[in-house]
Each structure stands twice: as structure tokens, then as C-alpha cells.
Amino acid sequence: MEAPTPAARAEPRQSGEEVIVAGWIDWAPEDRHRALECFLEATGPTLAEPGCLAYTVTPDPGDPRRLHVFERWRSAASLDEHLATEHIATFRARSASLTRIGRGLYRYRVVDGEPMSSSRQSHAKES
């Protein structure tokens, strides 16, 4: 199953109350693929939410249990609204029978942000 691609959401420098959710969830190795499918089913509706700026769940190539999570929201209220949606209730119901064995997810409040140049560009300017 291929993940939907998000609409272009590139934005200039941001400040304010944006929220980032980042971390990992470990599943029993035999359940990780199904867990990823559950996330993928919720990805399209999540990306369509007006407060969603990014939503990505990816398998760790070096750990057969781990999925990495990255979400970016316009505000804490947008994230709270997301957590109350029908597609997240469906995700929770469909993944309830899977064995989750660990989790390290964190919510970060963004104070400021700006585009980051690549290390190659930064290095070239120093020369």
C-alpha cells in the first residue's frame, strides 16, 4: 500500500504555536506491517485536515519492530481536533488487536523555525 503524497505545504519562516509530534512506536515484529497499514489508512484523511502541515510514519530499516512518527500541526488545538476525528478512532480500533511493545512519542511546541541549508551549501560558503 503506497502512502498518499501531501499537498505542497512549504511555508516561509514560521513562529507561534505550531506543534510537532515526533518519536517512535515499537510493535511485535509480526505486527509492524499491519500497524503501518493502519497508519496509512489514516494518512489521507489526516493530511486533508486544515491544521495538518505534515504527517509521516515510516518503518525503521534497521529495527523490525519500530515505526518512526513525524507530525506537524498549526496549533495544539489542531492536534487535539485530529485526535478526536473518526479516522483516528478507526485507526485505534483497527490497531487494538496488534501488540505494541513500546512507545516514545513527544509533543514539541515550536517557538521559531527557518529553512535549513544543506551542509554542502553551508560548507561552500565557508570556503
CSV table of C-alpha atoms in Angstrom, one decimal, residues 59-127:
chain,number,residue,atom,x,y,z
A,59,PRO,CA,9.4,1.8,9.2
A,60,ASP,CA,12.9,1.7,10.6
A,61,PRO,CA,15.1,-0.2,8.2
A,62,GLY,CA,17.3,-1.5,11.0
A,63,ASP,CA,14.7,-2.5,13.6
A,64,PRO,CA,11.9,-4.9,12.6
A,65,ARG,CA,9.7,-3.6,15.4
A,66,ARG,CA,9.9,0.2,15.0
A,67,LEU,CA,7.8,2.8,13.2
A,68,HIS,CA,9.0,6.4,13.2
A,69,VAL,CA,6.4,9.1,13.5
A,70,PHE,CA,6.6,12.8,12.5
A,71,GLU,CA,3.6,15.1,12.6
A,72,ARG,CA,3.4,18.9,12.3
A,73,TRP,CA,0.3,20.9,13.3
A,74,ARG,CA,-0.7,24.5,13.0
A,75,SER,CA,-1.6,24.6,16.7
A,76,ALA,CA,-2.2,22.5,19.8
A,77,ALA,CA,-5.9,22.9,19.0
A,78,SER,CA,-5.4,21.4,15.5
A,79,LEU,CA,-3.7,18.4,17.1
A,80,ASP,CA,-6.4,18.0,19.7
A,81,GLU,CA,-9.1,18.1,16.9
A,82,HIS,CA,-7.2,15.5,15.0
A,83,LEU,CA,-7.1,13.1,17.9
A,84,ALA,CA,-10.9,13.3,18.2
A,85,THR,CA,-11.6,12.5,14.5
A,86,GLU,CA,-13.4,9.5,13.2
A,87,HIS,CA,-10.4,8.3,11.2
A,88,ILE,CA,-8.2,8.2,14.4
A,89,ALA,CA,-11.0,6.3,16.2
A,90,THR,CA,-11.0,3.9,13.3
A,91,PHE,CA,-7.2,3.6,13.5
A,92,ARG,CA,-7.3,2.9,17.2
A,93,ALA,CA,-10.0,0.2,16.7
A,94,ARG,CA,-8.1,-1.5,13.8
A,95,SER,CA,-4.8,-1.5,15.6
A,96,ALA,CA,-6.2,-2.6,19.0
A,97,SER,CA,-5.5,-6.2,18.4
A,98,LEU,CA,-1.9,-5.6,17.4
A,99,THR,CA,0.9,-6.0,20.0
A,100,ARG,CA,2.5,-2.6,20.8
A,101,ILE,CA,5.6,-3.2,22.9
A,102,GLY,CA,7.0,0.3,23.4
A,103,ARG,CA,6.5,4.0,22.6
A,104,GLY,CA,8.5,7.2,22.7
A,105,LEU,CA,6.3,9.9,21.3
A,106,TYR,CA,6.9,13.6,22.2
A,107,ARG,CA,4.9,16.8,21.6
A,108,TYR,CA,7.0,19.8,20.9
A,109,ARG,CA,5.9,23.5,20.8
A,110,VAL,CA,7.6,25.3,18.0
A,111,VAL,CA,8.9,28.7,19.1
A,112,ASP,CA,10.7,29.6,15.8
A,113,GLY,CA,11.8,28.0,12.6
A,114,GLU,CA,13.5,28.8,9.4
A,115,PRO,CA,14.7,26.9,6.3
A,116,MET,CA,17.9,25.0,6.8
A,117,SER,CA,20.5,25.0,4.1
A,118,SER,CA,22.3,21.7,3.2
A,119,SER,CA,25.6,21.1,4.8
A,120,ARG,CA,27.2,21.2,1.3
A,121,GLN,CA,25.8,24.7,0.7
A,122,SER,CA,26.9,25.8,4.2
A,123,HIS,CA,30.4,24.4,3.7
A,124,ALA,CA,30.8,26.0,0.3
A,125,LYS,CA,30.0,29.4,1.8
A,126,GLU,CA,32.8,28.9,4.4
A,127,SER,CA,35.4,28.2,1.7
